[in-house]
PDB file of C-alpha atoms in Angstrom:
ATOM      1  CA  MET A   1      -3.708 -13.003  45.862  1.00 93.00           C
ATOM      2  CA  ARG A   2      -1.882 -13.743  42.618  1.00 97.00           C
ATOM      3  CA  ILE A   3      -3.510 -16.493  40.567  1.00 98.00           C
ATOM      4  CA  CYS A   4      -2.653 -18.258  37.329  1.00 98.00           C
ATOM      5  CA  ALA A   5      -5.510 -19.914  35.444  1.00 98.00           C
ATOM      6  CA  ILE A   6      -4.757 -22.217  32.501  1.00 98.00           C
ATOM      7  CA  ASP A   7      -7.464 -23.277  30.037  1.00 98.00           C
ATOM      8  CA  ILE A   8      -6.562 -26.471  28.157  1.00 98.00           C
ATOM      9  CA  GLY A   9      -8.846 -26.311  25.143  1.00 97.00           C
ATOM     10  CA  THR A  10      -9.403 -28.321  21.989  1.00 97.00           C
ATOM     11  CA  ASN A  11      -7.641 -25.792  19.774  1.00 97.00           C
ATOM     12  CA  SER A  12      -5.557 -23.661  22.121  1.00 97.00           C
ATOM     13  CA  ILE A  13      -3.929 -23.448  25.542  1.00 98.00           C
ATOM     14  CA  ARG A  14      -4.574 -20.120  27.266  1.00 98.00           C
ATOM     15  CA  GLN A  15      -3.234 -18.548  30.407  1.00 98.00           C
ATOM     16  CA  LEU A  16      -4.200 -15.652  32.660  1.00 98.00           C
ATOM     17  CA  ILE A  17      -1.967 -14.338  35.440  1.00 98.00           C
ATOM     18  CA  CYS A  18      -3.784 -11.865  37.641  1.00 98.00           C
ATOM     19  CA  ASP A  19      -4.251 -10.466  41.123  1.00 97.00           C
ATOM     20  CA  ILE A  20      -7.691 -10.914  42.671  1.00 96.00           C
ATOM     21  CA  ASP A  21      -9.171  -9.048  45.601  1.00 92.00           C
ATOM     22  CA  ASN A  22     -12.774 -10.037  46.328  1.00 84.00           C
ATOM     23  CA  GLU A  23     -14.369  -9.476  42.896  1.00 85.00           C
ATOM     24  CA  ASN A  24     -11.678  -7.185  41.496  1.00 92.00           C
ATOM     25  CA  ILE A  25      -9.264  -8.638  38.952  1.00 95.00           C
ATOM     26  CA  ASN A  26      -6.036  -6.892  37.992  1.00 96.00           C
ATOM     27  CA  LYS A  27      -4.608  -8.623  34.927  1.00 96.00           C
ATOM     28  CA  ILE A  28      -0.854  -9.092  34.803  1.00 97.00           C
ATOM     29  CA  GLN A  29      -0.578 -11.121  31.607  1.00 96.00           C
ATOM     30  CA  LYS A  30      -2.775 -13.123  29.259  1.00 97.00           C
ATOM     31  CA  ASP A  31      -1.393 -15.499  26.623  1.00 96.00           C
ATOM     32  CA  VAL A  32      -2.653 -17.951  24.042  1.00 96.00           C
ATOM     33  CA  GLU A  33      -0.892 -20.694  22.051  1.00 97.00           C
ATOM     34  CA  ILE A  34      -2.602 -22.821  19.423  1.00 97.00           C
ATOM     35  CA  THR A  35      -1.615 -26.467  19.958  1.00 97.00           C
ATOM     36  CA  ARG A  36      -4.669 -28.290  18.487  1.00 97.00           C
ATOM     37  CA  LEU A  37      -4.839 -30.800  21.350  1.00 97.00           C
ATOM     38  CA  GLY A  38      -8.112 -32.139  19.923  1.00 96.00           C
ATOM     39  CA  GLU A  39      -6.673 -32.817  16.473  1.00 96.00           C
ATOM     40  CA  GLY A  40      -8.487 -35.811  14.983  1.00 94.00           C
ATOM     41  CA  ILE A  41     -10.347 -36.647  18.188  1.00 94.00           C
ATOM     42  CA  SER A  42     -13.781 -36.345  16.566  1.00 88.00           C
ATOM     43  CA  LYS A  43     -12.804 -39.244  14.277  1.00 90.00           C
ATOM     44  CA  THR A  44     -10.652 -41.428  16.539  1.00 94.00           C
ATOM     45  CA  GLY A  45     -11.906 -40.558  20.015  1.00 94.00           C
ATOM     46  CA  LYS A  46      -8.273 -40.316  21.097  1.00 96.00           C
ATOM     47  CA  LEU A  47      -5.639 -37.628  21.630  1.00 96.00           C
ATOM     48  CA  ASN A  48      -2.683 -38.181  19.338  1.00 94.00           C
ATOM     49  CA  ASN A  49       0.842 -38.206  20.755  1.00 94.00           C
ATOM     50  CA  ASN A  50       2.069 -35.199  18.795  1.00 96.00           C
ATOM     51  CA  ALA A  51      -0.857 -33.088  19.970  1.00 95.00           C
ATOM     52  CA  ILE A  52      -0.227 -34.147  23.570  1.00 96.00           C
ATOM     53  CA  GLN A  53       3.462 -33.260  23.282  1.00 96.00           C
ATOM     54  CA  ARG A  54       2.754 -29.842  21.716  1.00 97.00           C
ATOM     55  CA  SER A  55       0.301 -29.044  24.474  1.00 97.00           C
ATOM     56  CA  ILE A  56       2.502 -30.250  27.329  1.00 97.00           C
ATOM     57  CA  GLU A  57       5.378 -28.072  26.107  1.00 97.00           C
ATOM     58  CA  VAL A  58       3.154 -24.975  26.141  1.00 98.00           C
ATOM     59  CA  ILE A  59       1.682 -25.816  29.557  1.00 98.00           C
ATOM     60  CA  GLU A  60       5.176 -26.306  30.976  1.00 97.00           C
ATOM     61  CA  ARG A  61       6.188 -22.896  29.648  1.00 98.00           C
ATOM     62  CA  PHE A  62       3.064 -21.274  31.102  1.00 98.00           C
ATOM     63  CA  VAL A  63       3.672 -22.892  34.509  1.00 97.00           C
ATOM     64  CA  LYS A  64       7.249 -21.584  34.590  1.00 97.00           C
ATOM     65  CA  LEU A  65       6.068 -18.109  33.603  1.00 98.00           C
ATOM     66  CA  ALA A  66       3.424 -18.140  36.333  1.00 97.00           C
ATOM     67  CA  GLN A  67       6.028 -19.133  38.901  1.00 97.00           C
ATOM     68  CA  GLU A  68       8.377 -16.388  37.708  1.00 98.00           C
ATOM     69  CA  LYS A  69       5.536 -13.866  38.022  1.00 98.00           C
ATOM     70  CA  GLY A  70       4.890 -14.936  41.604  1.00 98.00           C
ATOM     71  CA  ALA A  71       1.606 -16.829  41.224  1.00 98.00           C
ATOM     72  CA  GLU A  72       0.572 -18.342  44.543  1.00 97.00           C
ATOM     73  CA  VAL A  73      -1.882 -20.776  42.968  1.00 97.00           C
ATOM     74  CA  ILE A  74      -2.097 -22.350  39.510  1.00 97.00           C
ATOM     75  CA  TYR A  75      -5.533 -23.633  38.558  1.00 98.00           C
ATOM     76  CA  ALA A  76      -5.675 -25.628  35.318  1.00 98.00           C
ATOM     77  CA  PHE A  77      -8.865 -26.880  33.706  1.00 98.00           C
ATOM     78  CA  ALA A  78      -9.547 -28.838  30.517  1.00 97.00           C
ATOM     79  CA  THR A  79     -12.610 -28.771  28.293  1.00 97.00           C
ATOM     80  CA  SER A  80     -14.116 -30.544  25.279  1.00 95.00           C
ATOM     81  CA  ALA A  81     -11.151 -32.538  23.913  1.00 95.00           C
ATOM     82  CA  MET A  82     -10.335 -33.975  27.326  1.00 96.00           C
ATOM     83  CA  ARG A  83     -13.998 -34.718  28.004  1.00 96.00           C
ATOM     84  CA  ASP A  84     -14.091 -36.770  24.796  1.00 95.00           C
ATOM     85  CA  ALA A  85     -10.681 -38.460  24.931  1.00 96.00           C
ATOM     86  CA  LYS A  86     -10.663 -42.205  25.586  1.00 96.00           C
ATOM     87  CA  ASN A  87      -6.935 -42.060  26.326  1.00 96.00           C
ATOM     88  CA  LYS A  88      -6.841 -39.069  28.685  1.00 95.00           C
ATOM     89  CA  ASP A  89      -4.510 -41.099  30.933  1.00 94.00           C
ATOM     90  CA  ALA A  90      -1.761 -40.560  28.355  1.00 91.00           C
ATOM     91  CA  PHE A  91      -2.128 -36.809  28.854  1.00 94.00           C
ATOM     92  CA  PHE A  92      -2.298 -37.032  32.648  1.00 92.00           C
ATOM     93  CA  GLU A  93       0.823 -39.194  32.705  1.00 90.00           C
ATOM     94  CA  GLN A  94       2.730 -36.375  31.012  1.00 90.00           C
ATOM     95  CA  ILE A  95       1.130 -33.533  32.948  1.00 92.00           C
ATOM     96  CA  GLY A  96       1.858 -35.304  36.238  1.00 89.00           C
ATOM     97  CA  LYS A  97       5.567 -34.817  35.602  1.00 91.00           C
ATOM     98  CA  LEU A  98       5.003 -31.061  35.889  1.00 91.00           C
ATOM     99  CA  GLY A  99       3.395 -31.455  39.304  1.00 90.00           C
ATOM    100  CA  LEU A 100       0.228 -29.838  37.975  1.00 94.00           C
ATOM    101  CA  GLU A 101      -3.300 -31.000  38.706  1.00 94.00           C
ATOM    102  CA  VAL A 102      -5.845 -30.529  35.923  1.00 96.00           C
ATOM    103  CA  GLU A 103      -9.605 -30.526  36.424  1.00 97.00           C
ATOM    104  CA  ILE A 104     -11.712 -31.739  33.514  1.00 97.00           C
ATOM    105  CA  ILE A 105     -14.787 -29.526  33.712  1.00 98.00           C
ATOM    106  CA  ASP A 106     -18.155 -30.444  32.249  1.00 97.00           C
ATOM    107  CA  GLY A 107     -19.916 -28.332  29.628  1.00 96.00           C
ATOM    108  CA  GLU A 108     -22.173 -26.640  32.154  1.00 96.00           C
ATOM    109  CA  THR A 109     -19.211 -25.482  34.259  1.00 97.00           C
ATOM    110  CA  GLU A 110     -17.414 -24.274  31.136  1.00 97.00           C
ATOM    111  CA  SER A 111     -20.537 -22.296  30.266  1.00 97.00           C
ATOM    112  CA  LEU A 112     -20.672 -20.839  33.796  1.00 97.00           C
ATOM    113  CA  PHE A 113     -17.012 -19.752  33.707  1.00 97.00           C
ATOM    114  CA  GLY A 114     -17.557 -18.038  30.355  1.00 98.00           C
ATOM    115  CA  TYR A 115     -20.660 -16.269  31.571  1.00 97.00           C
ATOM    116  CA  MET A 116     -19.018 -14.977  34.747  1.00 96.00           C
ATOM    117  CA  GLY A 117     -16.001 -13.621  32.903  1.00 97.00           C
ATOM    118  CA  ALA A 118     -17.963 -12.016  30.080  1.00 98.00           C
ATOM    119  CA  VAL A 119     -20.600 -10.270  32.204  1.00 96.00           C
ATOM    120  CA  MET A 120     -17.869  -8.966  34.512  1.00 95.00           C
ATOM    121  CA  GLY A 121     -15.929  -7.626  31.533  1.00 96.00           C
ATOM    122  CA  VAL A 122     -18.773  -6.201  29.412  1.00 97.00           C
ATOM    123  CA  ASN A 123     -21.519  -4.090  30.942  1.00 91.00           C
ATOM    124  CA  LYS A 124     -24.581  -5.269  29.036  1.00 94.00           C
ATOM    125  CA  GLU A 125     -28.025  -5.781  30.516  1.00 92.00           C
ATOM    126  CA  ASN A 126     -29.951  -9.005  30.020  1.00 95.00           C
ATOM    127  CA  ALA A 127     -27.130 -10.612  28.039  1.00 97.00           C
ATOM    128  CA  LEU A 128     -26.642 -14.079  26.593  1.00 98.00           C
ATOM    129  CA  VAL A 129     -23.005 -15.222  26.537  1.00 98.00           C
ATOM    130  CA  LEU A 130     -21.898 -17.259  23.518  1.00 98.00           C
ATOM    131  CA  ASP A 131     -18.576 -19.116  23.672  1.00 98.00           C
ATOM    132  CA  ILE A 132     -17.373 -20.799  20.465  1.00 98.00           C
ATOM    133  CA  GLY A 133     -14.479 -23.164  21.100  1.00 97.00           C
ATOM    134  CA  GLY A 134     -12.609 -25.799  19.145  1.00 97.00           C
ATOM    135  CA  GLY A 135     -14.688 -28.754  20.294  1.00 96.00           C
ATOM    136  CA  SER A 136     -17.833 -27.268  21.772  1.00 97.00           C
ATOM    137  CA  THR A 137     -20.018 -24.165  21.926  1.00 98.00           C
ATOM    138  CA  GLU A 138     -21.576 -22.862  25.123  1.00 98.00           C
ATOM    139  CA  LEU A 139     -24.592 -20.661  25.775  1.00 98.00           C
ATOM    140  CA  ALA A 140     -25.321 -19.109  29.186  1.00 98.00           C
ATOM    141  CA  TYR A 141     -28.072 -16.727  30.224  1.00 97.00           C
ATOM    142  CA  LYS A 142     -29.491 -15.608  33.533  1.00 95.00           C
ATOM    143  CA  GLY A 143     -33.170 -14.791  33.136  1.00 91.00           C
ATOM    144  CA  ARG A 144     -35.894 -16.139  35.383  1.00 89.00           C
ATOM    145  CA  GLU A 145     -33.690 -19.200  35.594  1.00 92.00           C
ATOM    146  CA  PHE A 146     -29.962 -19.624  34.940  1.00 95.00           C
ATOM    147  CA  VAL A 147     -29.569 -21.568  31.690  1.00 96.00           C
ATOM    148  CA  LYS A 148     -26.133 -23.092  31.017  1.00 97.00           C
ATOM    149  CA  GLU A 149     -25.737 -25.284  27.927  1.00 97.00           C
ATOM    150  CA  SER A 150     -22.916 -26.922  25.996  1.00 97.00           C
ATOM    151  CA  PHE A 151     -23.172 -28.342  22.478  1.00 97.00           C
ATOM    152  CA  ASP A 152     -20.711 -30.604  20.657  1.00 96.00           C
ATOM    153  CA  ILE A 153     -20.214 -28.132  17.845  1.00 97.00           C
ATOM    154  CA  GLY A 154     -16.835 -26.413  17.663  1.00 97.00           C
ATOM    155  CA  ALA A 155     -14.573 -24.951  15.007  1.00 98.00           C
ATOM    156  CA  VAL A 156     -12.149 -27.902  14.966  1.00 97.00           C
ATOM    157  CA  ARG A 157     -14.838 -30.562  15.310  1.00 97.00           C
ATOM    158  CA  LEU A 158     -16.991 -29.235  12.426  1.00 98.00           C
ATOM    159  CA  THR A 159     -13.994 -28.566  10.172  1.00 98.00           C
ATOM    160  CA  GLU A 160     -12.869 -32.181  10.509  1.00 97.00           C
ATOM    161  CA  LYS A 161     -16.413 -33.485  10.065  1.00 96.00           C
ATOM    162  CA  PHE A 162     -17.542 -31.479   7.034  1.00 98.00           C
ATOM    163  CA  ILE A 163     -14.762 -29.640   5.187  1.00 97.00           C
ATOM    164  CA  LYS A 164     -12.878 -31.618   2.560  1.00 97.00           C
ATOM    165  CA  ASN A 165     -12.268 -28.984  -0.161  1.00 98.00           C
ATOM    166  CA  ASP A 166     -10.022 -25.932  -0.332  1.00 97.00           C
ATOM    167  CA  PRO A 167     -11.706 -23.518  -0.343  1.00 96.00           C
ATOM    168  CA  PRO A 168     -14.803 -25.144   1.155  1.00 97.00           C
ATOM    169  CA  THR A 169     -17.776 -25.501  -1.168  1.00 97.00           C
ATOM    170  CA  ALA A 170     -21.184 -23.892  -0.680  1.00 97.00           C
ATOM    171  CA  GLU A 171     -22.581 -27.398  -0.138  1.00 98.00           C
ATOM    172  CA  GLU A 172     -20.113 -28.032   2.704  1.00 98.00           C
ATOM    173  CA  TYR A 173     -21.072 -24.743   4.318  1.00 98.00           C
ATOM    174  CA  ASP A 174     -24.762 -25.652   4.040  1.00 98.00           C
ATOM    175  CA  GLU A 175     -24.085 -29.029   5.669  1.00 98.00           C
ATOM    176  CA  ILE A 176     -22.354 -27.297   8.584  1.00 98.00           C
ATOM    177  CA  ARG A 177     -25.194 -24.817   8.949  1.00 98.00           C
ATOM    178  CA  LEU A 178     -27.893 -27.510   8.923  1.00 98.00           C
ATOM    179  CA  HIS A 179     -25.946 -29.571  11.469  1.00 98.00           C
ATOM    180  CA  ILE A 180     -25.766 -26.550  13.811  1.00 98.00           C
ATOM    181  CA  ILE A 181     -29.501 -25.910  13.423  1.00 98.00           C
ATOM    182  CA  ASP A 182     -30.344 -29.574  14.064  1.00 98.00           C
ATOM    183  CA  THR A 183     -28.148 -29.579  17.178  1.00 97.00           C
ATOM    184  CA  MET A 184     -29.510 -26.361  18.688  1.00 97.00           C
ATOM    185  CA  VAL A 185     -33.068 -25.952  17.433  1.00 96.00           C
ATOM    186  CA  ASN A 186     -34.691 -27.255  20.622  1.00 95.00           C
ATOM    187  CA  SER A 187     -32.750 -24.792  22.808  1.00 95.00           C
ATOM    188  CA  ILE A 188     -33.253 -21.470  21.064  1.00 93.00           C
ATOM    189  CA  ASN A 189     -36.669 -20.764  22.605  1.00 92.00           C
ATOM    190  CA  LYS A 190     -34.999 -20.488  26.023  1.00 94.00           C
ATOM    191  CA  TYR A 191     -33.418 -17.205  24.929  1.00 95.00           C
ATOM    192  CA  LYS A 192     -36.448 -15.234  23.698  1.00 92.00           C
ATOM    193  CA  GLU A 193     -36.049 -12.564  26.392  1.00 94.00           C
ATOM    194  CA  VAL A 194     -32.372 -11.872  25.643  1.00 97.00           C
ATOM    195  CA  GLU A 195     -31.605  -8.241  24.755  1.00 97.00           C
ATOM    196  CA  ASN A 196     -27.845  -8.479  24.100  1.00 98.00           C
ATOM    197  CA  VAL A 197     -25.355 -11.141  23.025  1.00 98.00           C
ATOM    198  CA  ILE A 198     -21.753 -11.178  24.255  1.00 98.00           C
ATOM    199  CA  GLY A 199     -19.277 -13.339  22.363  1.00 98.00           C
ATOM    200  CA  ILE A 200     -16.090 -14.977  23.659  1.00 98.00           C
ATOM    201  CA  GLY A 201     -13.571 -17.447  22.286  1.00 97.00           C
ATOM    202  CA  GLY A 202     -10.972 -17.427  19.534  1.00 97.00           C
ATOM    203  CA  THR A 203     -13.347 -17.402  16.571  1.00 98.00           C
ATOM    204  CA  ILE A 204     -15.169 -14.299  17.775  1.00 98.00           C
ATOM    205  CA  THR A 205     -12.098 -12.321  18.882  1.00 98.00           C
ATOM    206  CA  THR A 206     -10.425 -13.226  15.574  1.00 98.00           C
ATOM    207  CA  LEU A 207     -13.379 -11.910  13.569  1.00 98.00           C
ATOM    208  CA  ALA A 208     -13.170  -8.640  15.517  1.00 98.00           C
ATOM    209  CA  ALA A 209      -9.462  -8.406  14.642  1.00 98.00           C
ATOM    210  CA  VAL A 210     -10.097  -9.219  10.958  1.00 98.00           C
ATOM    211  CA  SER A 211     -12.914  -6.665  10.818  1.00 98.00           C
ATOM    212  CA  GLN A 212     -10.487  -3.996  12.062  1.00 98.00           C
ATOM    213  CA  GLN A 213      -7.630  -5.230   9.846  1.00 97.00           C
ATOM    214  CA  LEU A 214      -5.324  -5.489  12.866  1.00 97.00           C
ATOM    215  CA  GLU A 215      -1.776  -6.283  11.790  1.00 95.00           C
ATOM    216  CA  ILE A 216      -0.906  -6.729  15.464  1.00 95.00           C
ATOM    217  CA  TYR A 217      -3.570  -8.145  17.760  1.00 96.00           C
ATOM    218  CA  SER A 218      -4.833  -5.651  20.330  1.00 96.00           C
ATOM    219  CA  GLN A 219      -6.915  -6.803  23.301  1.00 94.00           C
ATOM    220  CA  GLU A 220      -7.969  -3.174  23.849  1.00 96.00           C
ATOM    221  CA  LYS A 221      -9.325  -2.801  20.300  1.00 98.00           C
ATOM    222  CA  VAL A 222     -11.060  -6.191  20.331  1.00 98.00           C
ATOM    223  CA  HIS A 223     -12.702  -5.919  23.769  1.00 98.00           C
ATOM    224  CA  GLY A 224     -16.126  -4.331  23.491  1.00 98.00           C
ATOM    225  CA  TYR A 225     -16.074  -4.305  19.671  1.00 98.00           C
ATOM    226  CA  GLN A 226     -19.509  -4.482  18.051  1.00 98.00           C
ATOM    227  CA  LEU A 227     -19.588  -7.101  15.301  1.00 98.00           C
ATOM    228  CA  LYS A 228     -22.532  -6.643  12.954  1.00 98.00           C
ATOM    229  CA  LYS A 229     -24.103  -9.694  11.326  1.00 98.00           C
ATOM    230  CA  GLU A 230     -23.658  -8.136   7.880  1.00 98.00           C
ATOM    231  CA  GLU A 231     -19.950  -7.634   8.595  1.00 98.00           C
ATOM    232  CA  ILE A 232     -19.615 -11.276   9.669  1.00 98.00           C
ATOM    233  CA  LYS A 233     -21.245 -12.334   6.373  1.00 98.00           C
ATOM    234  CA  ARG A 234     -18.860 -10.079   4.416  1.00 98.00           C
ATOM    235  CA  ILE A 235     -15.819 -11.597   6.151  1.00 98.00           C
ATOM    236  CA  LEU A 236     -17.158 -15.123   5.654  1.00 98.00           C
ATOM    237  CA  ASP A 237     -17.569 -14.497   1.916  1.00 98.00           C
ATOM    238  CA  LYS A 238     -13.922 -13.374   1.775  1.00 98.00           C
ATOM    239  CA  PHE A 239     -12.796 -16.487   3.674  1.00 98.00           C
ATOM    240  CA  MET A 240     -14.826 -18.752   1.360  1.00 98.00           C
ATOM    241  CA  SER A 241     -13.483 -17.145  -1.806  1.00 98.00           C
ATOM    242  CA  VAL A 242      -9.794 -17.945  -1.256  1.00 98.00           C
ATOM    243  CA  THR A 243      -7.582 -20.937  -0.523  1.00 98.00           C
ATOM    244  CA  LEU A 244      -6.178 -21.766   2.901  1.00 98.00           C
ATOM    245  CA  GLU A 245      -2.749 -20.365   1.979  1.00 98.00           C
ATOM    246  CA  GLU A 246      -4.310 -17.077   0.863  1.00 98.00           C
ATOM    247  CA  ARG A 247      -6.482 -16.947   3.973  1.00 98.00           C
ATOM    248  CA  LYS A 248      -3.401 -17.223   6.188  1.00 97.00           C
ATOM    249  CA  LYS A 249      -2.295 -13.804   4.929  1.00 97.00           C
ATOM    250  CA  PHE A 250      -5.382 -11.914   6.149  1.00 97.00           C
ATOM    251  CA  PHE A 251      -4.678  -9.239   8.729  1.00 97.00           C
ATOM    252  CA  GLY A 252      -6.115 -10.201  12.106  1.00 98.00           C
ATOM    253  CA  LEU A 253      -6.202 -13.946  11.383  1.00 98.00           C
ATOM    254  CA  GLN A 254      -3.557 -16.158  12.997  1.00 96.00           C
ATOM    255  CA  PRO A 255      -2.226 -18.515  10.303  1.00 97.00           C
ATOM    256  CA  GLN A 256      -2.726 -21.512  12.652  1.00 96.00           C
ATOM    257  CA  ARG A 257      -6.434 -20.649  12.927  1.00 97.00           C
ATOM    258  CA  ALA A 258      -7.034 -20.159   9.193  1.00 98.00           C
ATOM    259  CA  ASP A 259      -8.110 -23.765   8.551  1.00 98.00           C
ATOM    260  CA  ILE A 260     -10.905 -23.738  11.168  1.00 98.00           C
ATOM    261  CA  ILE A 261     -12.120 -20.125  10.944  1.00 98.00           C
ATOM    262  CA  ILE A 262     -14.828 -20.846   8.345  1.00 98.00           C
ATOM    263  CA  ALA A 263     -16.519 -23.470  10.519  1.00 98.00           C
ATOM    264  CA  GLY A 264     -16.207 -21.192  13.549  1.00 98.00           C
ATOM    265  CA  THR A 265     -17.728 -18.283  11.628  1.00 98.00           C
ATOM    266  CA  ALA A 266     -20.546 -20.550  10.442  1.00 98.00           C
ATOM    267  CA  ILE A 267     -21.378 -21.372  14.070  1.00 98.00           C
ATOM    268  CA  LEU A 268     -21.510 -17.686  15.015  1.00 98.00           C
ATOM    269  CA  LEU A 269     -23.539 -16.588  12.011  1.00 98.00           C
ATOM    270  CA  THR A 270     -26.023 -19.459  12.273  1.00 98.00           C
ATOM    271  CA  ILE A 271     -26.652 -18.864  15.980  1.00 98.00           C
ATOM    272  CA  LEU A 272     -27.171 -15.131  15.447  1.00 98.00           C
ATOM    273  CA  GLU A 273     -29.662 -15.955  12.682  1.00 97.00           C
ATOM    274  CA  MET A 274     -31.478 -18.445  14.923  1.00 97.00           C
ATOM    275  CA  LEU A 275     -31.668 -15.834  17.696  1.00 96.00           C
ATOM    276  CA  SER A 276     -32.681 -13.067  15.228  1.00 96.00           C
ATOM    277  CA  PHE A 277     -29.820 -10.836  16.434  1.00 97.00           C
ATOM    278  CA  LYS A 278     -28.068  -8.325  14.195  1.00 97.00           C
ATOM    279  CA  GLU A 279     -24.883  -7.856  16.231  1.00 98.00           C
ATOM    280  CA  ILE A 280     -22.694  -9.277  18.977  1.00 98.00           C
ATOM    281  CA  THR A 281     -20.427  -7.550  21.501  1.00 98.00           C
ATOM    282  CA  VAL A 282     -16.963  -9.099  21.632  1.00 98.00           C
ATOM    283  CA  SER A 283     -15.367  -9.719  25.025  1.00 98.00           C
ATOM    284  CA  GLU A 284     -11.725 -10.349  25.889  1.00 98.00           C
ATOM    285  CA  TRP A 285     -12.921 -11.272  29.365  1.00 98.00           C
ATOM    286  CA  ASP A 286     -13.874 -14.936  29.137  1.00 98.00           C
ATOM    287  CA  ASN A 287     -13.731 -18.264  30.943  1.00 97.00           C
ATOM    288  CA  LEU A 288     -10.245 -17.597  32.336  1.00 98.00           C
ATOM    289  CA  GLU A 289     -11.439 -14.550  34.252  1.00 97.00           C
ATOM    290  CA  GLY A 290     -14.610 -16.460  35.079  1.00 97.00           C
ATOM    291  CA  ALA A 291     -12.648 -19.406  36.489  1.00 97.00           C
ATOM    292  CA  VAL A 292     -10.633 -17.064  38.714  1.00 97.00           C
ATOM    293  CA  LEU A 293     -13.791 -15.296  39.926  1.00 96.00           C
ATOM    294  CA  TYR A 294     -15.594 -18.565  40.595  1.00 95.00           C
ATOM    295  CA  LYS A 295     -12.731 -20.337  42.346  1.00 95.00           C
ATOM    296  CA  PHE A 296     -11.006 -17.508  44.185  1.00 94.00           C
ATOM    297  CA  GLY A 297     -13.213 -14.397  44.141  1.00 91.00           C
ATOM    298  CA  GLU A 298     -16.363 -13.212  45.813  1.00 80.00           C
ATOM    299  CA  PHE A 299     -18.244 -12.241  42.656  1.00 70.00           C
ATOM    300  CA  LYS A 300     -21.895 -13.195  42.941  1.00 71.00           C
ATOM    301  CA  LEU A 301     -24.141 -13.629  39.925  1.00 72.00           C
TER     302      LEU A 301
END
């Protein structure tokens, strides 16, 4: 069965076209476009018209591509920005013209999708899955119980809330870090038995690309890459030492992501410190694969 899954996120719209047979996924194509749907939403509570239009144009293109590739089903889901938006009807009015239904998933479901995709894609025992998005961050771990959590800390959200200078100041970074700790401190004890951490989402895959100085992004080189905490600190120091325009020129960093990468990196580094972990395994398998497995496959956790 050929499936297209579309993830409508706060920062980017992503698509996976694949064939699924029971729990086996054969990827045909995977794409990402940064549209910043959640631009300004943390301040206004509303999607702005330009962000809606940018996102609709990308979704329309992805739907046409899926149809051209022979997808039998298109499943679209939306996450943090759409959960927060007071004017989501404005988005649905536009999306309805494409004949596409979109499910707004809650944070726990988003966490579940990410976990399913990551553990299917990376063979690590006793692993916590960390998903850093534009509007929220998810943690999922299956120990004695299955813990699935979502926190309103994301790379776009924290950039808009805390960063006013270019480059950001040490004080701004400290404010971000303390906010993350305050938000998550009561949850960290749930993950004491974790032996490995798998990371998904644009911040983490970008850091893997920057670490390898990839002029052209390579899913093969990013998937399974081991990111050391000391390497993340080194990259963060480089990001913090230059202006936004200089940051845009770094190999491995999409220019459209350069403004939010410091906040995203702060989330990753702070969580690793809170968990006392020295490295994270990067996964290209994420909530898109997880959504396909959950909705159309027979993969059992």
